[in-house]
Amino acid sequence: MPLLIRNADIVNAESRSRGDIYVENETISRIGQNLQAPPDAEVIDATGKLVFPGFIDPHVHIYLPFMATFAKDTHETGSIAALIGGTTTYIEMCCPSRMDDALDGYRLWKSKADGNSACDYTFHMSVTKFEARTEAQLREIVADGIASFKVFLAYKNFFGIDDGELYQTLQLARKLGVIVTAHCENAELVGRLQQSLIEQGKTGPEWHEPSRPESVEAEGTHRFATFLEITGCAGYVVHLSCQRALDAAMAAKSRGVRLWIESVLPHLLLDKSYAEHRGVEGMKHVMSPPLRHHRHRKVLWDALGAGFIDTVGTDHCPFDTAQKLLGKDAFTQIPNGIPGIEERVNLLYTYGVKSGVLTLQRFVDAASTQAAKLFGLFPRKGTIAVGSDADLVIYDTGYHGTISAATHHTNCDYSGFQGMIIEGRPAIVTVRGKVQVRDGKFVGERGRGRMLRREPGYF
Ligand code: URP
Ligand code: ZN
Ligand code: ZN
């Protein structure tokens, strides 16, 4: 069915305009004044609301075997939560461990999403070892439409790669025209610090941050950037959390290294005092890199406002209370991760735009357009333009609400952002022209989401 959105206040990353948007065959076919629609078209009046391109979360975990358990969402629950929050595309980390075969892992991750996601999706393919068959396997995965890799400098012996494997991965990525995303922490130093703290009887969640201080993230960021510089590969630091890592990344950018930076909602809005609560309350806020001293939040917001930080993701990674308690005797056993897929856009709008730190354009850029450009989805995604997929968010800036696990849709019994106020939420969310969400309720088609094939070599 065609769709006509009348009186739209259209906000793109580089423009703002008023008009009607007409959608046929899943794409935007016309933008203009007083557009006419056939009698069978669905007509939505967007007067008084903002209309954004569908938001893109560049960093989520849905299926994830990790730390002796599995993250709690399925693509069904995760995608519905994403859509209710205005995210119409997510990029999932495909994370087979070092013990697994990469190609088998890729097929497994794909099978979990296939037919189950209500929003569109793609994957960053993790390279967790580099052996004789790895190049051929990665070439096959890229030919299947995956144009970005992921490496972990942390999580030794599980996801983590050594420097030789990092070099080989970046060299291949450079040849293929694939961008490499990286979790930057020094695995060896984290392991040594963890061991020393545990030996001193420092076992609670409040010791997670001291086991991964700023210096280990700065070292990982600097090392990743140095390897990019030598190989000429393009890179993207995920979930950058602190001043020293930002300094390392900015120094590399100013040397001409092709490097982009992501921050995630927990580091922008929470701080280490949340993980210092006693028992499971603290454990709920254990993620890596850890929540930092609150002074880093302003550093990140300022860098985001200035465009030094390019994108905002969630690192959505839900483990419930029972799973968090796996770490009751040692913080090293607490499954790392905080959910947030549903809250990202509303929190960024409330604490970024409404508080005056982000312009509307920077907000759209950081939460949608930049990810589309960096990961080979633009202009199909990330903009409201003729020819683009009709992923649209009609946003109600008059909404007031409070975040609560009692009302969220992710499959997790707590929210890392419990009790926070939001001032705005999507009234309507469409995926390729079909209304999937109305006023906080999923009203659409489960399984509508498609895997987005991406071409490498767009750098
Ligand atoms: O704590 C986190 N971030 N959990 C998910 C895995 C990762 O490192 O992104
Ligand atoms: Zn990570
Ligand atoms: Zn992650």
Short mmCIF file of C-alpha atoms and ligand atoms in Angstrom, two decimals:
data_model
loop_
_atom_site.label_atom_id
_atom_site.label_comp_id
_atom_site.label_asym_id
_atom_site.label_seq_id
_atom_site.Cartn_x
_atom_site.Cartn_y
_atom_site.Cartn_z
CA MET A 1 0.00 0.00 0.00
CA PRO A 2 1.39 3.49 -0.85
CA LEU A 3 1.99 5.83 2.06
CA LEU A 4 1.73 9.63 2.14
CA ILE A 5 3.11 11.60 5.05
CA ARG A 6 1.74 15.13 4.97
CA ASN A 7 3.18 18.26 6.58
CA ALA A 8 6.49 16.68 7.48
CA ASP A 9 9.19 18.74 9.22
CA ILE A 10 12.01 16.74 7.63
CA VAL A 11 15.30 16.61 9.52
CA ASN A 12 18.31 15.21 7.69
CA ALA A 13 21.94 15.37 8.79
CA GLU A 14 22.58 18.33 6.51
CA SER A 15 19.20 19.96 6.03
CA ARG A 16 15.77 20.72 7.40
CA SER A 17 12.75 21.29 5.17
CA ARG A 18 8.97 21.10 5.11
CA GLY A 19 6.96 18.99 2.72
CA ASP A 20 5.07 15.80 2.03
CA ILE A 21 6.76 12.42 1.59
CA TYR A 22 5.29 9.85 -0.77
CA VAL A 23 6.28 6.21 -0.54
CA GLU A 24 5.71 3.45 -3.09
CA ASN A 25 7.28 0.01 -3.35
CA GLU A 26 9.19 0.42 -0.08
CA THR A 27 11.07 3.53 -1.22
CA ILE A 28 10.58 7.28 -1.08
CA SER A 29 9.46 8.23 -4.58
CA ARG A 30 8.55 11.92 -4.13
CA ILE A 31 9.16 14.75 -1.68
CA GLY A 32 7.29 17.99 -2.34
CA GLN A 33 4.45 20.32 -1.51
CA ASN A 34 0.78 19.26 -1.54
CA LEU A 35 1.42 15.81 -3.00
CA GLN A 36 -1.63 13.83 -4.05
CA ALA A 37 -2.14 10.18 -3.16
CA PRO A 38 -4.33 7.49 -4.74
CA PRO A 39 -7.43 6.45 -2.75
CA ASP A 40 -5.81 3.25 -1.47
CA ALA A 41 -2.85 5.09 0.09
CA GLU A 42 -2.38 5.32 3.84
CA VAL A 43 -2.17 9.00 4.82
CA ILE A 44 -0.46 10.20 8.00
CA ASP A 45 -0.49 13.83 9.11
CA ALA A 46 2.85 14.69 10.75
CA THR A 47 1.90 18.24 11.76
CA GLY A 48 3.75 19.29 14.92
CA LYS A 49 6.20 16.39 14.80
CA LEU A 50 9.72 15.96 13.46
CA VAL A 51 10.42 13.40 10.75
CA PHE A 52 13.81 11.70 10.91
CA PRO A 53 15.43 9.04 8.74
CA GLY A 54 15.24 5.64 10.45
CA PHE A 55 17.96 5.41 13.08
CA ILE A 56 20.83 2.96 12.76
CA ASP A 57 22.47 1.26 15.73
CA PRO A 58 25.99 0.35 14.60
CA HIS A 59 26.80 -1.90 17.57
CA VAL A 60 24.44 -4.48 19.05
CA HIS A 61 24.69 -8.01 20.38
CA ILE A 62 21.61 -10.17 19.90
CA TYR A 63 22.83 -13.76 19.67
CA LEU A 64 25.93 -13.90 21.86
CA PRO A 65 27.48 -16.87 23.64
CA PHE A 66 29.78 -15.10 26.11
CA MET A 67 31.15 -15.57 29.63
CA ALA A 68 29.59 -18.99 30.19
CA THR A 69 26.09 -17.90 29.13
CA PHE A 70 24.06 -16.34 26.29
CA ALA A 71 22.75 -12.79 25.87
CA LYS A 72 19.00 -12.80 26.45
CA ASP A 73 17.44 -11.30 23.32
CA THR A 74 16.37 -13.06 20.17
CA HIS A 75 16.03 -11.15 16.91
CA GLU A 76 12.30 -11.11 17.53
CA THR A 77 12.55 -9.39 20.92
CA GLY A 78 15.59 -7.27 20.07
CA SER A 79 14.20 -5.92 16.80
CA ILE A 80 10.84 -5.02 18.30
CA ALA A 81 12.59 -3.17 21.13
CA ALA A 82 14.79 -1.44 18.54
CA LEU A 83 11.83 -0.33 16.44
CA ILE A 84 9.82 0.97 19.38
CA GLY A 85 12.83 3.15 20.13
CA GLY A 86 13.14 4.37 16.52
CA THR A 87 16.00 2.14 15.34
CA THR A 88 15.08 0.68 11.96
CA THR A 89 18.43 -0.96 11.16
CA TYR A 90 20.98 -2.53 13.45
CA ILE A 91 24.42 -3.94 12.88
CA GLU A 92 25.00 -7.02 14.98
CA MET A 93 28.44 -8.22 16.01
CA CYS A 94 28.84 -11.72 14.59
CA CYS A 95 31.14 -13.20 17.23
CA PRO A 96 32.30 -16.79 16.86
CA SER A 97 35.02 -17.45 19.45
CA ARG A 98 38.60 -18.52 18.74
CA MET A 99 37.49 -22.13 19.23
CA ASP A 100 34.87 -21.89 16.47
CA ASP A 101 35.14 -21.99 12.70
CA ALA A 102 34.54 -18.50 11.25
CA LEU A 103 32.37 -19.59 8.33
CA ASP A 104 30.25 -21.91 10.48
CA GLY A 105 29.88 -19.04 12.92
CA TYR A 106 28.79 -16.63 10.20
CA ARG A 107 26.16 -19.08 8.97
CA LEU A 108 24.92 -19.63 12.52
CA TRP A 109 24.56 -15.90 13.21
CA LYS A 110 22.75 -15.42 9.90
CA SER A 111 20.37 -18.28 10.66
CA LYS A 112 19.42 -16.72 14.01
CA ALA A 113 18.32 -13.51 12.29
CA ASP A 114 16.81 -14.93 9.12
CA GLY A 115 13.03 -14.47 9.13
CA ASN A 116 12.99 -13.35 12.77
CA SER A 117 13.88 -9.67 12.76
CA ALA A 118 11.22 -7.00 12.38
CA CYS A 119 13.82 -4.41 11.34
CA ASP A 120 16.61 -4.51 8.76
CA TYR A 121 20.03 -5.69 9.85
CA THR A 122 23.54 -6.59 8.84
CA PHE A 123 26.66 -7.87 10.63
CA HIS A 124 30.19 -6.83 11.47
CA MET A 125 32.14 -10.08 11.00
CA SER A 126 34.48 -10.75 13.92
CA VAL A 127 37.92 -12.07 13.13
CA THR A 128 38.91 -13.91 16.29
CA LYS A 129 41.91 -15.80 14.88
CA PHE A 130 43.82 -15.80 11.61
CA GLU A 131 44.76 -19.22 10.28
CA ALA A 132 45.48 -20.70 6.85
CA ARG A 133 41.85 -20.81 5.74
CA THR A 134 40.83 -17.44 7.21
CA GLU A 135 41.50 -15.32 4.10
CA ALA A 136 39.36 -17.54 1.86
CA GLN A 137 36.58 -17.65 4.47
CA LEU A 138 36.56 -13.89 4.90
CA ARG A 139 36.52 -13.36 1.15
CA GLU A 140 33.43 -15.59 0.97
CA ILE A 141 31.73 -13.66 3.78
CA VAL A 142 32.50 -10.31 2.10
CA ALA A 143 31.11 -11.66 -1.18
CA ASP A 144 27.92 -12.47 0.74
CA GLY A 145 27.43 -8.76 1.51
CA ILE A 146 29.44 -8.07 4.65
CA ALA A 147 31.62 -4.97 4.31
CA SER A 148 33.01 -4.58 7.84
CA PHE A 149 35.08 -6.70 10.23
CA LYS A 150 35.41 -6.61 14.01
CA VAL A 151 38.46 -7.34 16.11
CA PHE A 152 38.83 -7.58 19.87
CA LEU A 153 42.10 -6.55 21.49
CA ALA A 154 40.47 -7.62 24.79
CA TYR A 155 39.02 -10.98 25.96
CA LYS A 156 42.24 -13.01 25.66
CA ASN A 157 41.79 -16.65 24.56
CA PHE A 158 38.12 -16.13 23.68
CA PHE A 159 37.48 -13.34 21.15
CA GLY A 160 40.87 -11.64 21.43
CA ILE A 161 43.50 -11.71 18.68
CA ASP A 162 47.24 -11.14 18.98
CA ASP A 163 49.23 -8.48 17.15
CA GLY A 164 50.23 -10.82 14.31
CA GLU A 165 46.60 -11.70 13.65
CA LEU A 166 45.63 -8.04 13.87
CA TYR A 167 48.22 -7.18 11.23
CA GLN A 168 47.01 -9.95 8.89
CA THR A 169 43.37 -8.94 9.36
CA LEU A 170 44.04 -5.28 8.60
CA GLN A 171 46.16 -6.10 5.56
CA LEU A 172 43.39 -8.25 4.13
CA ALA A 173 40.74 -5.66 4.98
CA ARG A 174 42.80 -3.00 3.21
CA LYS A 175 42.96 -5.19 0.10
CA LEU A 176 39.22 -5.89 0.20
CA GLY A 177 38.17 -2.30 0.98
CA VAL A 178 36.59 -3.37 4.25
CA ILE A 179 36.54 -1.15 7.37
CA VAL A 180 37.63 -2.81 10.64
CA THR A 181 35.88 -2.03 13.91
CA ALA A 182 37.81 -2.67 17.13
CA HIS A 183 37.32 -3.17 20.85
CA CYS A 184 40.46 -1.49 22.16
CA GLU A 185 41.74 -2.67 25.55
CA ASN A 186 45.06 -4.35 26.33
CA ALA A 187 44.07 -7.95 27.15
CA GLU A 188 47.33 -8.85 28.87
CA LEU A 189 47.19 -5.90 31.26
CA VAL A 190 43.51 -6.51 32.05
CA GLY A 191 44.32 -10.15 32.90
CA ARG A 192 47.23 -9.20 35.16
CA LEU A 193 45.23 -6.51 36.97
CA GLN A 194 42.24 -8.84 37.44
CA GLN A 195 44.47 -11.52 38.95
CA SER A 196 46.13 -9.10 41.33
CA LEU A 197 42.81 -7.63 42.54
CA ILE A 198 41.25 -11.04 43.09
CA GLU A 199 44.34 -12.19 45.03
CA GLN A 200 43.85 -9.17 47.32
CA GLY A 201 40.25 -10.27 47.99
CA LYS A 202 38.84 -7.42 45.87
CA THR A 203 36.03 -9.42 44.30
CA GLY A 204 33.03 -7.06 44.03
CA PRO A 205 31.77 -5.27 40.91
CA GLU A 206 33.36 -2.01 42.10
CA TRP A 207 36.75 -3.53 41.15
CA HIS A 208 35.81 -4.02 37.51
CA GLU A 209 36.80 -0.45 36.57
CA PRO A 210 40.16 -0.55 38.37
CA SER A 211 40.94 -3.76 36.47
CA ARG A 212 40.52 -1.91 33.15
CA PRO A 213 41.82 1.62 33.79
CA GLU A 214 41.93 4.38 31.20
CA SER A 215 45.54 3.52 30.38
CA VAL A 216 44.68 0.03 29.06
CA GLU A 217 42.02 1.49 26.76
CA ALA A 218 44.36 4.27 25.61
CA GLU A 219 47.05 1.68 24.85
CA GLY A 220 44.62 -0.44 22.84
CA THR A 221 43.37 2.59 20.93
CA HIS A 222 46.90 3.80 20.18
CA ARG A 223 47.99 0.31 19.09
CA PHE A 224 44.99 -0.16 16.82
CA ALA A 225 45.60 3.28 15.28
CA THR A 226 49.29 2.48 14.76
CA PHE A 227 48.42 -0.76 12.96
CA LEU A 228 45.95 1.18 10.78
CA GLU A 229 48.66 3.71 10.00
CA ILE A 230 51.15 1.03 8.92
CA THR A 231 48.65 -1.03 6.90
CA GLY A 232 46.64 1.88 5.45
CA CYS A 233 43.41 0.19 6.51
CA ALA A 234 40.31 2.17 7.59
CA GLY A 235 39.23 1.64 11.20
CA TYR A 236 36.52 2.42 13.72
CA VAL A 237 36.96 2.32 17.50
CA VAL A 238 33.86 0.95 19.20
CA HIS A 239 32.56 2.10 22.59
CA LEU A 240 35.30 4.65 23.33
CA SER A 241 34.80 5.59 26.97
CA CYS A 242 37.38 8.06 28.26
CA GLN A 243 39.63 11.07 27.78
CA ARG A 244 42.92 9.21 27.27
CA ALA A 245 41.48 6.90 24.63
CA LEU A 246 39.93 9.92 22.90
CA ASP A 247 43.31 11.68 22.97
CA ALA A 248 44.95 8.63 21.36
CA ALA A 249 42.26 8.45 18.65
CA MET A 250 42.34 12.18 17.95
CA ALA A 251 46.14 12.17 17.69
CA ALA A 252 45.86 9.41 15.09
CA LYS A 253 43.15 11.25 13.16
CA SER A 254 45.31 14.36 13.08
CA ARG A 255 48.19 12.28 11.63
CA GLY A 256 45.85 11.33 8.80
CA VAL A 257 44.99 7.82 10.00
CA ARG A 258 41.59 6.82 8.61
CA LEU A 259 39.91 6.33 11.96
CA TRP A 260 36.37 6.95 13.18
CA ILE A 261 35.04 6.88 16.74
CA GLU A 262 31.90 5.46 18.31
CA SER A 263 30.66 6.11 21.82
CA VAL A 264 27.77 4.28 23.42
CA LEU A 265 24.91 5.42 25.64
CA PRO A 266 26.14 3.88 28.92
CA HIS A 267 29.39 5.86 28.76
CA LEU A 268 27.55 9.07 27.87
CA LEU A 269 24.94 8.85 30.62
CA LEU A 270 26.19 6.58 33.41
CA ASP A 271 29.37 6.52 35.50
CA LYS A 272 31.31 4.11 37.65
CA SER A 273 29.32 4.92 40.79
CA TYR A 274 26.54 2.73 39.29
CA ALA A 275 28.86 -0.30 39.35
CA GLU A 276 29.89 0.54 42.91
CA HIS A 277 26.48 -0.33 44.32
CA ARG A 278 26.46 -3.42 46.51
CA GLY A 279 25.78 -6.83 45.00
CA VAL A 280 23.68 -7.35 41.92
CA GLU A 281 22.82 -3.64 41.58
CA GLY A 282 26.47 -2.98 40.85
CA MET A 283 26.77 -6.06 38.62
CA LYS A 284 24.00 -4.75 36.36
CA HIS A 285 26.35 -1.94 35.38
CA VAL A 286 29.39 -4.05 34.54
CA MET A 287 30.43 -3.69 30.92
CA SER A 288 33.72 -3.27 29.08
CA PRO A 289 35.28 -0.78 28.73
CA PRO A 290 33.88 -0.02 32.18
CA LEU A 291 31.74 2.91 33.23
CA ARG A 292 34.18 5.69 34.10
CA HIS A 293 34.46 8.56 36.56
CA HIS A 294 31.67 11.04 35.79
CA ARG A 295 34.10 13.68 34.47
CA HIS A 296 34.49 11.63 31.27
CA ARG A 297 30.84 12.10 30.38
CA LYS A 298 31.34 15.78 29.60
CA VAL A 299 34.47 14.95 27.60
CA LEU A 300 32.45 12.52 25.46
CA TRP A 301 29.44 14.83 25.03
CA ASP A 302 31.69 17.74 23.99
CA ALA A 303 33.54 15.55 21.48
CA LEU A 304 30.23 14.26 20.14
CA GLY A 305 28.83 17.77 19.75
CA ALA A 306 31.98 18.85 17.91
CA GLY A 307 31.83 15.84 15.58
CA PHE A 308 35.10 14.32 16.87
CA ILE A 309 33.08 11.32 18.01
CA ASP A 310 31.31 10.21 14.86
CA THR A 311 28.54 7.83 15.93
CA VAL A 312 26.51 6.77 18.94
CA GLY A 313 25.59 3.12 19.37
CA THR A 314 24.35 1.09 22.29
CA ASP A 315 26.56 -2.00 22.60
CA HIS A 316 23.19 -3.52 23.56
CA CYS A 317 24.06 -6.70 25.45
CA PRO A 318 21.36 -7.95 27.82
CA PHE A 319 22.20 -10.39 30.61
CA ASP A 320 19.52 -10.68 33.28
CA THR A 321 19.91 -10.56 37.05
CA ALA A 322 20.39 -14.32 37.43
CA GLN A 323 23.15 -14.25 34.82
CA LYS A 324 24.86 -11.27 36.43
CA LEU A 325 24.96 -13.29 39.68
CA LEU A 326 27.37 -15.72 38.00
CA GLY A 327 29.88 -13.15 39.16
CA LYS A 328 28.79 -12.98 42.82
CA ASP A 329 32.11 -14.38 44.05
CA ALA A 330 34.39 -12.64 41.55
CA PHE A 331 33.78 -9.60 39.34
CA THR A 332 35.76 -11.33 36.59
CA GLN A 333 32.84 -13.76 36.14
CA ILE A 334 30.09 -11.13 35.77
CA PRO A 335 28.78 -11.31 32.18
CA ASN A 336 29.79 -7.98 30.63
CA GLY A 337 27.06 -5.90 29.06
CA ILE A 338 24.14 -3.49 29.49
CA PRO A 339 20.93 -3.44 27.41
CA GLY A 340 19.92 -0.20 25.65
CA ILE A 341 18.65 -0.85 22.12
CA GLU A 342 15.24 0.68 22.87
CA GLU A 343 16.45 3.74 24.75
CA ARG A 344 19.27 5.08 22.55
CA VAL A 345 17.35 7.53 20.37
CA ASN A 346 15.11 8.92 23.11
CA LEU A 347 18.01 9.34 25.55
CA LEU A 348 20.20 10.96 22.91
CA TYR A 349 17.38 13.31 21.95
CA THR A 350 16.58 14.18 25.58
CA TYR A 351 20.10 14.56 27.00
CA GLY A 352 21.75 15.68 23.75
CA VAL A 353 19.31 17.80 21.75
CA LYS A 354 16.98 19.05 24.48
CA SER A 355 19.88 19.91 26.75
CA GLY A 356 21.47 21.92 23.95
CA VAL A 357 24.65 19.84 23.45
CA LEU A 358 23.67 18.50 20.03
CA THR A 359 22.00 20.25 17.14
CA LEU A 360 19.19 18.29 15.49
CA GLN A 361 21.51 17.76 12.51
CA ARG A 362 24.35 16.35 14.63
CA PHE A 363 21.83 14.10 16.39
CA VAL A 364 20.61 12.62 13.08
CA ASP A 365 24.17 12.36 11.81
CA ALA A 366 25.49 10.55 14.91
CA ALA A 367 22.51 8.23 15.33
CA SER A 368 21.87 7.40 11.69
CA THR A 369 23.67 9.03 8.75
CA GLN A 370 27.30 8.50 9.78
CA ALA A 371 26.75 4.80 10.42
CA ALA A 372 25.09 4.47 7.01
CA LYS A 373 28.04 6.19 5.35
CA LEU A 374 30.76 4.31 7.23
CA PHE A 375 29.22 0.90 6.77
CA GLY A 376 28.14 1.04 3.13
CA LEU A 377 24.42 1.64 3.61
CA PHE A 378 24.17 5.24 2.36
CA PRO A 379 22.01 6.61 0.68
CA ARG A 380 19.75 3.59 0.88
CA LYS A 381 19.63 4.19 4.65
CA GLY A 382 20.47 7.20 6.81
CA THR A 383 18.65 9.92 4.87
CA ILE A 384 15.21 11.02 3.74
CA ALA A 385 15.69 11.37 -0.02
CA VAL A 386 14.02 10.24 -3.21
CA GLY A 387 15.19 6.69 -3.89
CA SER A 388 16.04 5.89 -0.26
CA ASP A 389 14.31 3.12 1.68
CA ALA A 390 11.23 4.52 3.39
CA ASP A 391 12.51 4.00 6.95
CA LEU A 392 10.98 6.96 8.73
CA VAL A 393 10.57 8.06 12.33
CA ILE A 394 7.78 10.54 13.01
CA TYR A 395 8.91 11.88 16.35
CA ASP A 396 6.71 13.24 19.12
CA THR A 397 8.75 15.91 20.89
CA GLY A 398 5.93 16.54 23.36
CA TYR A 399 6.12 13.08 24.95
CA HIS A 400 7.28 12.76 28.56
CA GLY A 401 8.08 9.38 30.07
CA THR A 402 10.30 7.41 32.41
CA ILE A 403 12.47 4.45 31.47
CA SER A 404 11.57 1.26 33.28
CA ALA A 405 12.24 -2.45 32.94
CA ALA A 406 8.54 -2.93 33.70
CA THR A 407 7.61 -1.40 30.35
CA HIS A 408 10.58 -2.00 28.04
CA HIS A 409 10.58 -4.68 25.34
CA THR A 410 14.07 -6.11 25.44
CA ASN A 411 14.20 -9.53 27.07
CA CYS A 412 15.92 -8.42 30.25
CA ASP A 413 14.60 -8.01 33.79
CA TYR A 414 16.41 -4.74 34.44
CA SER A 415 17.23 -1.51 32.64
CA GLY A 416 20.62 0.16 32.99
CA PHE A 417 18.79 3.47 32.61
CA GLN A 418 15.99 2.74 35.11
CA GLY A 419 14.15 5.88 36.23
CA MET A 420 15.65 8.26 33.68
CA ILE A 421 13.28 10.80 32.18
CA ILE A 422 12.77 10.96 28.41
CA GLU A 423 11.30 13.93 26.59
CA GLY A 424 10.36 12.60 23.19
CA ARG A 425 9.62 9.28 21.54
CA PRO A 426 8.66 7.93 18.11
CA ALA A 427 4.94 8.25 17.32
CA ILE A 428 5.26 6.29 14.05
CA VAL A 429 8.11 4.12 12.78
CA THR A 430 8.14 2.67 9.29
CA VAL A 431 10.38 0.02 7.78
CA ARG A 432 10.49 0.27 3.99
CA GLY A 433 7.13 2.04 3.97
CA LYS A 434 5.27 -0.23 6.36
CA VAL A 435 4.14 1.16 9.72
CA GLN A 436 5.75 -1.06 12.36
CA VAL A 437 5.25 1.08 15.49
CA ARG A 438 2.54 3.44 16.70
CA ASP A 439 2.91 5.34 19.98
CA GLY A 440 5.15 2.85 21.73
CA LYS A 441 3.38 -0.27 20.45
CA PHE A 442 4.58 -2.74 17.87
CA VAL A 443 1.76 -3.00 15.31
CA GLY A 444 3.68 -4.36 12.35
CA GLU A 445 4.95 -7.48 10.70
CA ARG A 446 7.31 -9.73 12.61
CA GLY A 447 10.02 -11.05 10.36
CA ARG A 448 9.78 -8.10 7.96
CA GLY A 449 13.47 -7.31 8.42
CA ARG A 450 15.97 -8.14 5.70
CA MET A 451 19.67 -8.67 5.76
CA LEU A 452 21.24 -5.70 3.99
CA ARG A 453 23.91 -6.65 1.49
CA ARG A 454 26.79 -4.21 1.44
CA GLU A 455 29.51 -3.72 -1.15
CA PRO A 456 33.08 -3.24 0.11
CA GLY A 457 35.44 -0.67 -1.34
CA TYR A 458 33.48 2.51 -0.69
CA PHE A 459 36.42 4.17 1.12
O1 URP B 1 30.59 -5.28 28.03
C1 URP B 1 30.38 -5.40 26.85
N1 URP B 1 30.73 -4.41 26.07
N2 URP B 1 29.78 -6.52 26.37
C2 URP B 1 29.60 -6.88 25.05
C3 URP B 1 30.84 -7.34 24.39
C4 URP B 1 31.67 -6.19 23.92
O2 URP B 1 32.79 -6.03 24.38
O3 URP B 1 31.22 -5.39 23.11
ZN ZN B 2 33.45 -4.56 23.07
ZN ZN B 3 29.91 -4.88 21.88
#
